[in-house]
Amino acid sequence: MEKRMVFSDILSQFHFLRPIWLLGLLPVLIFWVYYRWKQYSLGNWKKLINPELITYLTHDNSLKSRQHESLKTYFWSLAWLLACLALAGPAWEQTPQPIHKKESAMVILLDLSPSMLAQDSKPSRLVRARFKLIDILSARKEGYTALIVYSGSAHVVSPLTEDTNTIISMVNSLEPSIMPEYGSNVEEAVDSALAIVKHGGFEKADLILITDEVASSAIPKITNVLKKEGNFRLSVLGVGTPAGAPIPLPYGGFLKDNRGGILIPKINSQDLKKLAENNQGVYQSLSHDERDINALVTLSDMPVADKTRELERTFDTWNDRGYLLIIFLLPFIISAFRRGSLVIILILPLLYPEESVSLDWNNLWQRPDQQAAKALEEGDAARAQSLFENPAWKATAAYRAGDYEDATKNFREKKGLKETDSYYNEGNSLAQSGDYEAAIEAYERALEIEPNLEDAIFNKGLLEDLLQQRDQKGTQNQNKDDNKDQDKNDSQAKNKQRVQDDESMDDRNQPNSEQGVKDDSENDTSQSSEQDSKQTQNESDAEHRQDDTSRQDDVNAMAQANEEQSQQELEQLLRSVPDDPGGLLRAKFQHQARQRANQPRRPRPPNDEQSGRY
């Protein structure tokens, strides 16, 4: 029973890894058609010619030679068939293979000082620097990348991540106005880079500094820090020209120094080159082609920042069993050795590919994960979501496709991501889907593991503020409803009091003289009047009840309208958040600056004013 099950599994999973090689069977088929036609033609001649003469006319001199010719035909046809089947790659079972991933860490430090607004490099130093930054991120195919911006203080835009597209989406919002203070504190930026590299579990990394100037006094300090840490390499991309240009102000005019003179920051290539050479890096000035980018990216691929890691997940590969058919080819190879035909057979292994691919036509050249990654890069997140098999990648694609429910489900599996990142991403998905309470709980779980996760702290605070605003609006609406209910109750009490007064007045108005009258007609008149009075009272009560019902409907409709208006305001507020990524970064950096206010800070580099850096 077990053997039948195994055999049935083999039949159900049997396929060829390289079915294109089955086209090699066509020559054999054509040859056999020709061979059978030849045999048939020879048979027709035998019907017309004497058997004793036909052997001399058809070069078929003996039965032995005919048998030898047929055997040789079958022999080489079978050899050709086995060779084509072996090259096609028969497979019916899979073997899990470990995945080795190339790891390297790169931290990019972008200068956002006001001097980057100078327009000696058209359209401006900052715009050109952002273009080069995008080129570096696009050329970064493997490894982890982080981005830090600095001016008077340094701030992390993105920690180490493999998703460079996320960083690229934030590049265009980087400008000096989002920084909480102005200056050129490159030393703090280097310290922040070392901190996030160590926090990511790396012992070595490449640092790329994009700036127009570094104070001379900061060069030995940075060099000492990097040499003390070891295995850190710093390269510099210089932005600007030696002639320089004034710094334009937002409302017109140019930035001036304390004496009223216009500041013209100039690039000092010698200092930047010295900084790079002292730290095992290279210096490149901004170019109009890709020479500068290629030099920086090529250096980052050197061994100082490279290592491989075996991932926890595995990749199932089909076992190519084509080599088993080679055993049956050995007799044919040995028999052909004398004639020198072995040379042709030896060419076949050269055509044998080193790697196998799946039978599926879509997977012929790329694995599903590779297809999904390409689809995600092209912006087709929905297709990437359907192709990805890893929960972490699938969750990322679902998040970009707007399927936050599926993204939350896959992030909760916590496969392929650190537990902290899983909780953080789960919180983002829940927040996008509108479940703010659950999102806050997810952020809290992430903060329990990593209390200093600034992004989780910021997002959690933002959601708490939104919930507080919604609760305040709900309380105000409830108070309005309570006031309306109180007014309604007062109105009902007044109506009841008015009815009772009317009844009392009717009782007092009855004539006392009629009490002693015994006349039957007068009694009938009194009874009729009493019935009319009761009917009038019932009609009045019905009208009051109808008015109360109408007022209650108005109150409910108004409460529902207020609730819908509150929900619309909340949705508008949420939609307005991602429309200004620069505003989010500005708020984040200001929050970090307030947190650092009570902490000792590194003093400002002493020669900044002399160098014109503000």
Coordinates of C-alpha atoms in Angstrom, one line a residue:
M1 CA 0.0 0.0 0.0
E2 CA 2.8 2.4 0.9
K3 CA 4.6 1.6 -2.4
R4 CA 1.5 2.3 -4.4
M5 CA 1.1 5.6 -2.6
V6 CA 4.8 6.5 -3.3
F7 CA 4.4 5.5 -7.0
S8 CA 1.2 7.5 -7.3
D9 CA 3.0 10.5 -5.8
I10 CA 5.8 10.0 -8.4
L11 CA 3.3 9.9 -11.2
S12 CA 1.5 13.0 -10.0
Q13 CA 4.6 15.1 -9.5
F14 CA 6.7 13.8 -12.5
H15 CA 7.7 16.5 -14.9
F16 CA 10.6 17.8 -16.9
L17 CA 12.7 20.7 -15.6
R18 CA 13.9 21.6 -19.1
P19 CA 11.1 20.5 -21.5
I20 CA 12.6 22.5 -24.3
W21 CA 15.1 19.6 -24.9
L22 CA 12.2 17.3 -25.8
L23 CA 12.2 19.1 -29.1
G24 CA 15.4 17.1 -29.8
L25 CA 13.1 14.1 -30.3
L26 CA 11.8 15.6 -33.6
P27 CA 14.9 14.6 -35.6
V28 CA 14.4 11.0 -34.4
L29 CA 10.8 11.0 -35.4
I30 CA 11.7 12.4 -38.8
F31 CA 14.4 9.8 -39.2
W32 CA 12.0 7.0 -38.4
V33 CA 9.4 8.2 -40.8
Y34 CA 12.1 8.3 -43.5
Y35 CA 13.4 4.9 -42.5
R36 CA 10.0 3.3 -42.6
W37 CA 9.3 4.9 -45.9
K38 CA 12.6 3.5 -47.3
Q39 CA 11.7 0.0 -46.0
Y40 CA 8.3 0.3 -47.6
S41 CA 9.7 1.3 -50.9
L42 CA 12.2 -1.6 -50.8
G43 CA 9.3 -3.9 -50.1
N44 CA 7.5 -2.7 -53.3
W45 CA 10.6 -3.5 -55.4
K46 CA 10.6 -7.0 -54.0
K47 CA 7.2 -7.5 -55.5
L48 CA 8.4 -6.6 -59.0
I49 CA 12.0 -8.0 -59.1
N50 CA 13.2 -11.5 -58.8
P51 CA 14.5 -12.1 -55.2
E52 CA 17.8 -13.5 -56.7
L53 CA 18.4 -10.2 -58.5
I54 CA 17.2 -7.6 -56.1
T55 CA 20.2 -8.1 -53.7
Y56 CA 22.5 -6.9 -56.5
L57 CA 20.3 -4.0 -57.6
T58 CA 19.6 -2.5 -54.1
H59 CA 23.1 -2.9 -52.6
D60 CA 21.5 -5.2 -50.0
N61 CA 23.9 -8.1 -50.4
S62 CA 22.9 -10.3 -47.5
L63 CA 20.4 -10.8 -44.7
K64 CA 23.2 -10.3 -42.2
S65 CA 24.0 -6.9 -43.4
R66 CA 20.3 -5.9 -43.4
Q67 CA 20.0 -7.0 -39.8
H68 CA 23.2 -5.1 -38.8
E69 CA 21.8 -2.0 -40.5
S70 CA 18.5 -2.3 -38.6
L71 CA 20.3 -2.9 -35.3
K72 CA 22.5 0.1 -35.8
T73 CA 19.4 2.3 -36.5
Y74 CA 17.6 1.1 -33.4
F75 CA 20.9 1.5 -31.4
W76 CA 21.5 5.2 -32.2
S77 CA 17.8 6.1 -32.1
L78 CA 17.6 4.8 -28.5
A79 CA 20.8 6.6 -27.6
W80 CA 19.4 9.8 -29.0
L81 CA 16.2 9.3 -27.1
L82 CA 18.0 8.7 -23.8
A83 CA 20.2 11.8 -24.3
C84 CA 17.2 14.0 -24.9
L85 CA 15.3 12.7 -21.9
A86 CA 18.4 13.2 -19.7
L87 CA 18.9 16.8 -20.9
A88 CA 15.1 17.5 -20.3
G89 CA 15.7 16.8 -16.6
P90 CA 13.1 14.4 -15.3
A91 CA 12.1 15.2 -11.7
W92 CA 9.5 14.0 -9.2
E93 CA 10.6 15.0 -5.7
Q94 CA 11.9 18.1 -3.9
T95 CA 14.7 18.7 -1.5
P96 CA 14.8 21.7 0.9
Q97 CA 17.9 23.8 0.3
P98 CA 19.3 26.4 2.8
I99 CA 19.3 30.0 1.6
H100 CA 22.5 32.0 2.0
K101 CA 22.0 35.7 1.9
K102 CA 24.7 38.3 1.2
E103 CA 24.7 40.9 4.0
S104 CA 26.3 44.3 4.1
A105 CA 25.4 47.5 5.9
M106 CA 25.5 50.9 4.4
V107 CA 24.6 54.2 6.0
I108 CA 24.2 57.3 3.9
L109 CA 24.7 60.7 5.6
L110 CA 23.0 63.6 3.8
D111 CA 23.8 67.2 4.7
L112 CA 20.7 69.3 5.0
S113 CA 22.4 72.6 6.0
P114 CA 21.1 75.7 4.4
S115 CA 24.3 75.9 2.3
M116 CA 23.0 73.0 0.3
L117 CA 20.4 75.4 -1.2
A118 CA 23.2 77.2 -3.1
Q119 CA 22.7 77.1 -6.8
D120 CA 26.2 76.8 -8.1
S121 CA 25.3 73.2 -9.1
K122 CA 22.1 73.6 -11.1
P123 CA 19.3 73.6 -10.1
S124 CA 20.7 73.5 -6.6
R125 CA 23.2 71.5 -4.6
L126 CA 20.4 69.8 -2.7
V127 CA 18.4 68.7 -5.8
R128 CA 21.5 67.3 -7.3
A129 CA 22.4 65.5 -4.1
R130 CA 18.9 64.0 -3.9
F131 CA 19.2 62.7 -7.5
K132 CA 22.5 61.0 -6.6
L133 CA 21.1 59.6 -3.4
I134 CA 18.3 58.0 -5.4
D135 CA 20.9 56.5 -7.9
I136 CA 22.9 55.0 -5.0
L137 CA 19.7 53.5 -3.5
S138 CA 18.6 52.1 -6.9
A139 CA 22.0 50.5 -7.4
R140 CA 21.9 48.9 -4.0
K141 CA 20.6 45.4 -4.9
E142 CA 21.6 43.5 -1.7
G143 CA 22.3 44.3 1.9
Y144 CA 20.8 46.7 4.4
T145 CA 20.7 50.5 3.9
A146 CA 20.0 53.3 6.3
L147 CA 19.6 57.1 5.8
I148 CA 20.6 59.9 8.3
V149 CA 20.2 63.6 7.7
Y150 CA 21.9 66.2 9.7
S151 CA 22.2 70.0 10.1
G152 CA 22.5 71.4 13.7
S153 CA 21.5 67.9 14.9
A154 CA 21.4 64.5 13.3
H155 CA 18.2 62.4 12.8
V156 CA 17.5 59.0 11.4
V157 CA 15.2 59.0 8.4
S158 CA 15.2 55.2 8.0
P159 CA 17.0 52.6 10.0
L160 CA 18.8 49.7 8.4
T161 CA 16.4 48.1 5.9
E162 CA 16.5 46.0 2.7
D163 CA 13.6 48.0 1.2
T164 CA 15.4 50.8 -0.5
N165 CA 12.2 51.8 -2.3
T166 CA 10.8 53.0 1.0
I167 CA 13.8 55.3 1.5
I168 CA 13.5 56.5 -2.1
S169 CA 9.9 57.5 -1.5
M170 CA 11.0 59.9 1.2
V171 CA 14.0 61.5 -0.5
N172 CA 12.1 64.3 -2.3
S173 CA 10.7 65.6 1.0
L174 CA 14.2 66.1 2.5
E175 CA 15.1 69.8 2.7
P176 CA 16.6 72.1 5.4
S177 CA 13.2 73.4 6.6
I178 CA 12.4 70.0 8.2
M179 CA 15.4 70.2 10.5
P180 CA 14.7 71.5 14.1
E181 CA 18.0 73.5 14.1
Y182 CA 20.6 74.7 11.6
G183 CA 24.3 74.0 11.6
S184 CA 26.7 71.3 10.4
N185 CA 27.0 68.7 13.1
V186 CA 28.5 65.9 11.0
E187 CA 30.1 64.4 14.1
E188 CA 26.7 63.6 15.6
A189 CA 25.7 62.1 12.3
V190 CA 28.6 59.7 12.3
D191 CA 27.8 58.8 15.9
S192 CA 24.2 58.1 15.0
A193 CA 25.4 55.9 12.0
L194 CA 27.6 53.8 14.3
A195 CA 24.7 53.4 16.8
I196 CA 22.2 52.1 14.2
V197 CA 24.8 49.8 12.7
K198 CA 25.6 48.2 16.1
H199 CA 21.9 48.1 16.9
G200 CA 21.3 46.2 13.6
G201 CA 23.8 43.5 14.7
F202 CA 26.6 44.5 12.3
E203 CA 30.2 44.8 13.2
K204 CA 31.3 46.6 10.0
A205 CA 29.7 48.9 7.5
D206 CA 30.2 51.5 4.8
L207 CA 29.4 55.1 5.4
I208 CA 28.7 57.5 2.5
L209 CA 28.7 61.2 3.3
I210 CA 27.0 63.6 0.9
T211 CA 28.0 67.1 1.7
D212 CA 29.5 70.4 0.5
E213 CA 31.9 71.0 3.4
V214 CA 33.2 69.6 6.6
A215 CA 34.9 71.7 9.2
S216 CA 38.6 71.1 9.4
S217 CA 38.4 70.5 13.2
A218 CA 35.9 67.7 12.7
I219 CA 38.1 65.6 10.4
P220 CA 40.5 64.3 13.1
K221 CA 37.6 63.7 15.5
I222 CA 35.7 61.6 13.0
T223 CA 38.9 59.7 12.0
N224 CA 39.6 58.8 15.7
V225 CA 36.1 57.6 16.3
L226 CA 36.1 55.4 13.2
K227 CA 39.5 53.9 13.8
K228 CA 38.5 53.2 17.4
E229 CA 35.5 51.3 16.3
G230 CA 37.3 49.5 13.4
N231 CA 35.9 47.9 10.2
F232 CA 34.1 51.2 9.3
R233 CA 34.8 52.8 6.0
L234 CA 33.8 56.4 5.1
S235 CA 33.5 57.7 1.5
V236 CA 32.5 61.2 0.6
L237 CA 30.5 62.6 -2.3
G238 CA 31.3 66.3 -2.7
V239 CA 28.5 68.6 -3.8
G240 CA 29.2 72.2 -5.1
T241 CA 31.9 74.1 -6.9
P242 CA 35.0 76.0 -5.7
A243 CA 33.4 79.2 -6.9
G244 CA 30.4 78.8 -4.7
A245 CA 27.1 80.7 -4.7
P246 CA 25.0 82.6 -2.2
I247 CA 22.3 80.9 -0.1
P248 CA 18.8 82.0 -1.2
L249 CA 16.2 82.7 1.5
P250 CA 12.6 81.5 1.2
Y251 CA 11.1 85.1 1.0
G252 CA 13.8 86.6 -1.2
G253 CA 17.3 87.8 -0.7
F254 CA 20.4 85.9 0.4
L255 CA 21.7 84.7 3.8
K256 CA 24.2 87.1 5.3
D257 CA 26.8 86.9 8.1
N258 CA 27.0 89.0 11.3
R259 CA 28.6 91.9 9.4
G260 CA 25.9 92.1 6.8
G261 CA 27.9 90.5 4.0
I262 CA 26.4 87.8 1.7
L263 CA 27.7 84.3 2.6
I264 CA 29.1 82.4 -0.3
P265 CA 29.8 78.8 0.8
K266 CA 32.5 77.1 -1.3
I267 CA 33.4 73.4 -1.5
N268 CA 36.8 72.4 -0.1
S269 CA 37.6 69.3 -2.0
Q270 CA 41.0 68.8 -0.3
D271 CA 39.4 68.5 3.2
L272 CA 36.7 66.1 1.9
K273 CA 39.3 64.0 0.1
K274 CA 41.5 63.9 3.2
L275 CA 38.5 62.8 5.3
A276 CA 37.8 59.9 2.9
E277 CA 41.4 58.8 2.6
N278 CA 41.9 58.8 6.3
N279 CA 39.0 56.3 6.7
Q280 CA 39.7 53.8 3.9
G281 CA 37.2 55.4 1.6
V282 CA 37.1 57.3 -1.7
Y283 CA 36.2 60.8 -2.6
Q284 CA 34.1 61.6 -5.6
S285 CA 33.0 65.0 -6.7
L286 CA 29.5 65.4 -8.2
S287 CA 29.5 64.3 -11.9
H288 CA 27.0 64.5 -14.7
D289 CA 27.3 60.8 -15.4
E290 CA 27.4 57.7 -13.2
R291 CA 31.1 57.6 -12.6
D292 CA 30.8 58.9 -9.0
I293 CA 28.0 56.4 -8.2
N294 CA 29.8 53.4 -9.7
A295 CA 32.9 54.2 -7.7
L296 CA 31.0 54.5 -4.4
V297 CA 28.8 51.4 -5.0
T298 CA 31.8 49.3 -6.2
L299 CA 33.8 50.1 -3.1
S300 CA 30.8 49.1 -0.9
D301 CA 30.9 45.6 -2.4
M302 CA 34.5 45.1 -1.2
P303 CA 35.0 42.5 1.6
V304 CA 35.1 45.0 4.5
A305 CA 31.3 45.3 4.4
D306 CA 30.4 41.8 3.1
K307 CA 29.3 38.7 4.8
T308 CA 26.8 35.9 4.2
R309 CA 24.2 34.5 6.5
E310 CA 22.2 31.3 6.3
L311 CA 18.5 32.2 6.6
E312 CA 16.1 30.3 8.8
R313 CA 13.8 29.6 5.8
T314 CA 14.6 27.1 3.1
F315 CA 13.9 26.9 -0.6
D316 CA 12.6 23.7 -2.1
T317 CA 14.3 22.6 -5.3
W318 CA 13.4 19.8 -7.6
N319 CA 15.9 16.9 -7.8
D320 CA 17.1 16.5 -11.4
R321 CA 17.2 12.7 -12.0
G322 CA 18.5 13.0 -15.6
Y323 CA 21.9 11.7 -14.5
L324 CA 20.3 8.3 -13.9
L325 CA 19.8 7.9 -17.7
I326 CA 23.5 8.5 -18.3
I327 CA 24.1 5.0 -16.9
F328 CA 22.1 3.5 -19.8
L329 CA 24.1 5.6 -22.2
L330 CA 27.4 4.1 -21.2
P331 CA 27.1 1.0 -23.4
F332 CA 26.5 3.2 -26.4
I333 CA 29.4 5.4 -25.5
I334 CA 31.7 2.4 -25.1
S335 CA 30.7 0.8 -28.4
A336 CA 31.3 4.1 -30.2
F337 CA 34.7 4.6 -28.7
R338 CA 36.5 2.7 -31.5
R339 CA 35.1 4.8 -34.3
G340 CA 35.9 8.1 -32.7
S341 CA 32.3 9.0 -32.2
L342 CA 32.9 9.5 -28.5
V343 CA 33.9 13.1 -29.2
I344 CA 30.3 13.9 -30.2
I345 CA 28.9 12.3 -27.1
L346 CA 31.3 14.1 -24.8
I347 CA 29.8 17.4 -26.0
L348 CA 26.5 16.6 -24.4
P349 CA 27.6 17.3 -20.8
L350 CA 28.7 20.8 -21.9
L351 CA 25.1 21.5 -22.9
Y352 CA 23.8 20.3 -19.5
P353 CA 22.8 23.4 -17.3
E354 CA 24.2 23.9 -13.8
E355 CA 20.9 25.0 -12.4
S356 CA 17.4 23.6 -12.9
V357 CA 14.2 25.6 -13.3
S358 CA 10.6 24.8 -12.8
L359 CA 8.3 23.3 -15.5
D360 CA 5.9 26.3 -15.3
W361 CA 6.6 28.6 -18.2
N362 CA 6.5 31.7 -16.0
N363 CA 9.1 30.1 -13.8
L364 CA 11.3 29.0 -16.7
W365 CA 13.8 31.9 -16.2
Q366 CA 12.8 33.3 -12.7
R367 CA 11.7 31.8 -9.5
P368 CA 8.3 33.0 -8.1
D369 CA 10.0 35.1 -5.5
Q370 CA 12.1 36.8 -8.2
Q371 CA 9.0 37.5 -10.2
A372 CA 7.3 38.9 -7.2
A373 CA 10.2 41.1 -6.3
K374 CA 10.3 42.4 -9.9
A375 CA 6.5 43.0 -9.9
L376 CA 6.9 44.9 -6.6
E377 CA 9.6 47.0 -8.0
E378 CA 7.5 47.9 -11.0
G379 CA 4.6 48.9 -8.7
D380 CA 2.4 45.9 -9.3
A381 CA 1.9 45.1 -5.6
A382 CA -1.2 43.0 -6.1
R383 CA 0.6 40.6 -8.4
A384 CA 3.6 40.5 -6.1
Q385 CA 1.3 39.6 -3.2
S386 CA -0.1 36.6 -5.1
L387 CA 3.4 35.4 -6.0
F388 CA 5.3 35.8 -2.7
E389 CA 5.4 32.7 -0.5
N390 CA 7.3 34.1 2.4
P391 CA 4.9 35.7 4.9
A392 CA 7.1 38.7 5.5
W393 CA 7.5 39.5 1.8
K394 CA 3.8 38.7 1.2
A395 CA 2.8 41.1 4.0
T396 CA 4.9 43.9 2.6
A397 CA 3.3 43.5 -0.9
A398 CA -0.2 43.3 0.7
Y399 CA 0.5 46.5 2.6
R400 CA 1.6 48.4 -0.5
A401 CA -1.5 47.0 -2.4
G402 CA -3.8 48.3 0.3
D403 CA -4.8 44.9 1.6
Y404 CA -4.2 45.8 5.2
E405 CA -6.2 42.8 6.5
D406 CA -3.9 40.3 4.7
A407 CA -0.9 42.3 5.7
T408 CA -1.8 42.2 9.3
K409 CA -2.4 38.4 9.1
N410 CA 1.0 37.8 7.6
F411 CA 2.9 40.1 9.8
R412 CA 1.5 38.3 12.8
E413 CA 3.2 35.1 11.7
K414 CA 6.5 36.7 12.5
K415 CA 8.5 34.7 9.8
G416 CA 11.4 36.3 8.2
L417 CA 11.4 39.4 10.4
K418 CA 12.6 40.3 13.9
E419 CA 9.8 40.2 16.4
T420 CA 10.1 43.9 17.0
D421 CA 9.7 44.7 13.3
S422 CA 6.7 42.3 13.1
Y423 CA 4.8 44.0 15.9
Y424 CA 5.7 47.5 14.4
N425 CA 4.5 46.5 10.9
E426 CA 1.4 44.9 12.4
G427 CA 0.6 48.2 14.1
N428 CA 1.0 50.1 10.9
S429 CA -1.4 47.7 9.1
L430 CA -3.9 47.9 11.9
A431 CA -3.7 51.7 11.9
Q432 CA -4.3 51.9 8.1
S433 CA -7.3 49.6 8.5
G434 CA -8.8 51.9 11.2
D435 CA -8.3 49.6 14.2
Y436 CA -6.4 52.1 16.3
E437 CA -6.8 50.4 19.7
A438 CA -5.3 47.1 18.3
A439 CA -2.6 49.2 16.5
I440 CA -1.6 50.8 19.8
E441 CA -1.4 47.4 21.5
A442 CA 0.9 46.2 18.7
Y443 CA 3.2 49.3 19.1
E444 CA 3.2 48.6 22.9
R445 CA 4.4 45.0 22.3
A446 CA 7.2 46.3 20.0
L447 CA 8.2 48.8 22.7
E448 CA 8.3 46.1 25.4
I449 CA 11.0 44.4 23.3
E450 CA 12.7 47.6 22.2
P451 CA 11.8 50.5 24.4
N452 CA 13.8 53.1 22.3
L453 CA 12.0 52.3 19.0
E454 CA 11.4 55.9 18.0
D455 CA 9.1 55.2 15.1
A456 CA 6.8 53.1 17.2
I457 CA 6.7 55.8 20.0
F458 CA 5.8 58.5 17.4
N459 CA 3.1 56.4 15.7
K460 CA 1.6 55.3 19.0
G461 CA 1.4 58.9 20.3
L462 CA -0.2 60.0 17.0
L463 CA -2.9 57.4 17.3
E464 CA -3.5 58.2 20.9
D465 CA -4.0 61.8 20.0
L466 CA -6.5 60.9 17.3
L467 CA -8.4 58.6 19.7
Q468 CA -8.5 61.4 22.3
Q469 CA -9.9 63.9 19.7
R470 CA -12.5 61.4 18.7
D471 CA -13.5 60.7 22.3
Q472 CA -13.8 64.5 23.0
K473 CA -16.1 64.9 20.0
G474 CA -18.2 61.9 21.1
T475 CA -18.5 63.4 24.6
Q476 CA -19.6 66.8 23.1
N477 CA -22.3 65.0 21.0
Q478 CA -23.5 63.1 24.0
N479 CA -23.9 66.3 26.0
K480 CA -25.9 67.8 23.2
D481 CA -28.2 64.7 23.2
D482 CA -28.6 64.9 26.9
N483 CA -29.6 68.5 26.8
K484 CA -32.2 67.8 24.1
D485 CA -33.6 64.9 26.1
Q486 CA -33.9 67.2 29.1
D487 CA -35.8 69.8 27.1
K488 CA -38.1 67.2 25.8
N489 CA -38.9 65.9 29.3
D490 CA -39.6 69.5 30.5
S491 CA -42.0 70.0 27.6
Q492 CA -43.8 66.7 28.4
A493 CA -44.2 67.7 32.1
K494 CA -45.6 71.1 31.1
N495 CA -48.1 69.5 28.7
K496 CA -49.3 67.1 31.5
Q497 CA -49.7 69.9 33.9
R498 CA -51.7 71.9 31.4
V499 CA -54.1 68.9 30.9
Q500 CA -54.6 68.5 34.6
D501 CA -55.3 72.3 35.0
D502 CA -57.9 72.0 32.3
E503 CA -59.6 69.1 34.0
S504 CA -59.7 71.0 37.3
M505 CA -61.1 74.0 35.7
D506 CA -63.9 71.9 34.1
D507 CA -64.8 70.5 37.5
R508 CA -65.1 73.9 39.1
N509 CA -67.2 75.3 36.3
Q510 CA -70.0 72.8 36.7
P511 CA -73.1 74.7 38.1
N512 CA -74.0 73.7 41.7
S513 CA -77.7 74.3 41.0
E514 CA -77.8 71.3 38.7
Q515 CA -76.9 68.9 41.5
G516 CA -80.5 68.9 42.9
V517 CA -82.3 68.7 39.5
K518 CA -83.8 65.3 38.9
D519 CA -85.0 65.9 35.3
D520 CA -84.0 63.0 32.9
S521 CA -83.4 65.2 29.9
E522 CA -80.9 67.4 31.8
N523 CA -79.1 64.2 33.0
D524 CA -78.7 63.1 29.4
T525 CA -77.3 66.5 28.4
S526 CA -74.8 66.3 31.2
Q527 CA -73.6 62.8 30.2
S528 CA -73.2 63.9 26.6
S529 CA -71.1 66.9 27.6
E530 CA -68.9 64.7 29.7
Q531 CA -68.3 62.3 26.8
D532 CA -67.4 65.1 24.5
S533 CA -64.9 66.4 27.1
K534 CA -63.2 63.0 27.4
Q535 CA -63.0 62.7 23.6
T536 CA -61.3 66.1 23.4
Q537 CA -58.8 65.1 26.1
N538 CA -57.9 61.8 24.3
E539 CA -57.4 63.7 21.0
S540 CA -55.1 66.2 22.8
D541 CA -53.1 63.3 24.4
A542 CA -52.7 61.7 20.9
E543 CA -51.4 65.0 19.5
H544 CA -48.9 65.3 22.3
R545 CA -47.6 61.7 21.8
Q546 CA -47.2 62.4 18.1
D547 CA -45.2 65.6 18.8
D548 CA -43.0 63.6 21.3
T549 CA -42.3 60.9 18.6
S550 CA -41.5 63.6 16.0
R551 CA -39.1 65.3 18.5
Q552 CA -37.4 61.9 19.3
D553 CA -36.9 61.2 15.5
D554 CA -35.4 64.7 15.1
V555 CA -33.0 64.1 18.0
N556 CA -31.9 60.7 16.6
A557 CA -31.4 62.1 13.1
M558 CA -29.3 64.9 14.5
A559 CA -27.2 62.6 16.6
Q560 CA -26.5 60.3 13.6
A561 CA -25.6 63.4 11.5
N562 CA -23.1 64.5 14.2
E563 CA -21.6 61.0 14.4
E564 CA -21.2 60.9 10.6
Q565 CA -19.7 64.3 10.6
S566 CA -17.2 63.3 13.3
Q567 CA -16.2 60.2 11.4
Q568 CA -15.7 62.2 8.2
E569 CA -13.5 64.7 10.0
L570 CA -11.5 61.8 11.4
E571 CA -11.1 60.2 8.0
Q572 CA -10.1 63.6 6.5
L573 CA -7.5 64.0 9.3
L574 CA -6.1 60.6 8.6
R575 CA -6.0 61.1 4.8
S576 CA -4.1 64.4 5.4
V577 CA -1.3 62.7 7.3
P578 CA 0.6 60.9 4.5
D579 CA 0.0 63.8 2.0
D580 CA 2.9 65.7 3.6
P581 CA 5.8 63.4 4.2
G582 CA 8.0 66.3 5.0
G583 CA 5.6 67.4 7.7
L584 CA 5.8 64.0 9.3
L585 CA 9.6 64.0 9.3
R586 CA 9.6 67.6 10.6
A587 CA 7.3 66.5 13.5
K588 CA 9.4 63.4 14.1
F589 CA 12.6 65.4 14.3
Q590 CA 11.2 68.1 16.5
H591 CA 9.9 65.3 18.9
Q592 CA 13.4 63.8 19.0
A593 CA 14.9 67.3 19.6
R594 CA 12.6 67.8 22.6
Q595 CA 13.7 64.4 24.0
R596 CA 17.3 65.4 23.7
A597 CA 16.8 68.8 25.2
N598 CA 17.6 67.6 28.7
Q599 CA 20.6 65.4 27.6
P600 CA 24.2 66.6 27.2
R601 CA 24.9 67.4 23.6
R602 CA 28.1 67.6 21.6
P603 CA 29.2 71.2 21.2
R604 CA 29.0 72.8 17.8
P605 CA 32.1 72.5 15.7
P606 CA 34.2 75.6 16.5
N607 CA 34.9 76.8 13.0
D608 CA 31.5 76.7 11.5
E609 CA 31.0 80.5 11.5
Q610 CA 34.3 81.0 9.9
S611 CA 33.5 78.5 7.2
G612 CA 30.1 80.0 6.6
R613 CA 28.0 77.0 7.7
Y614 CA 24.7 77.8 9.3

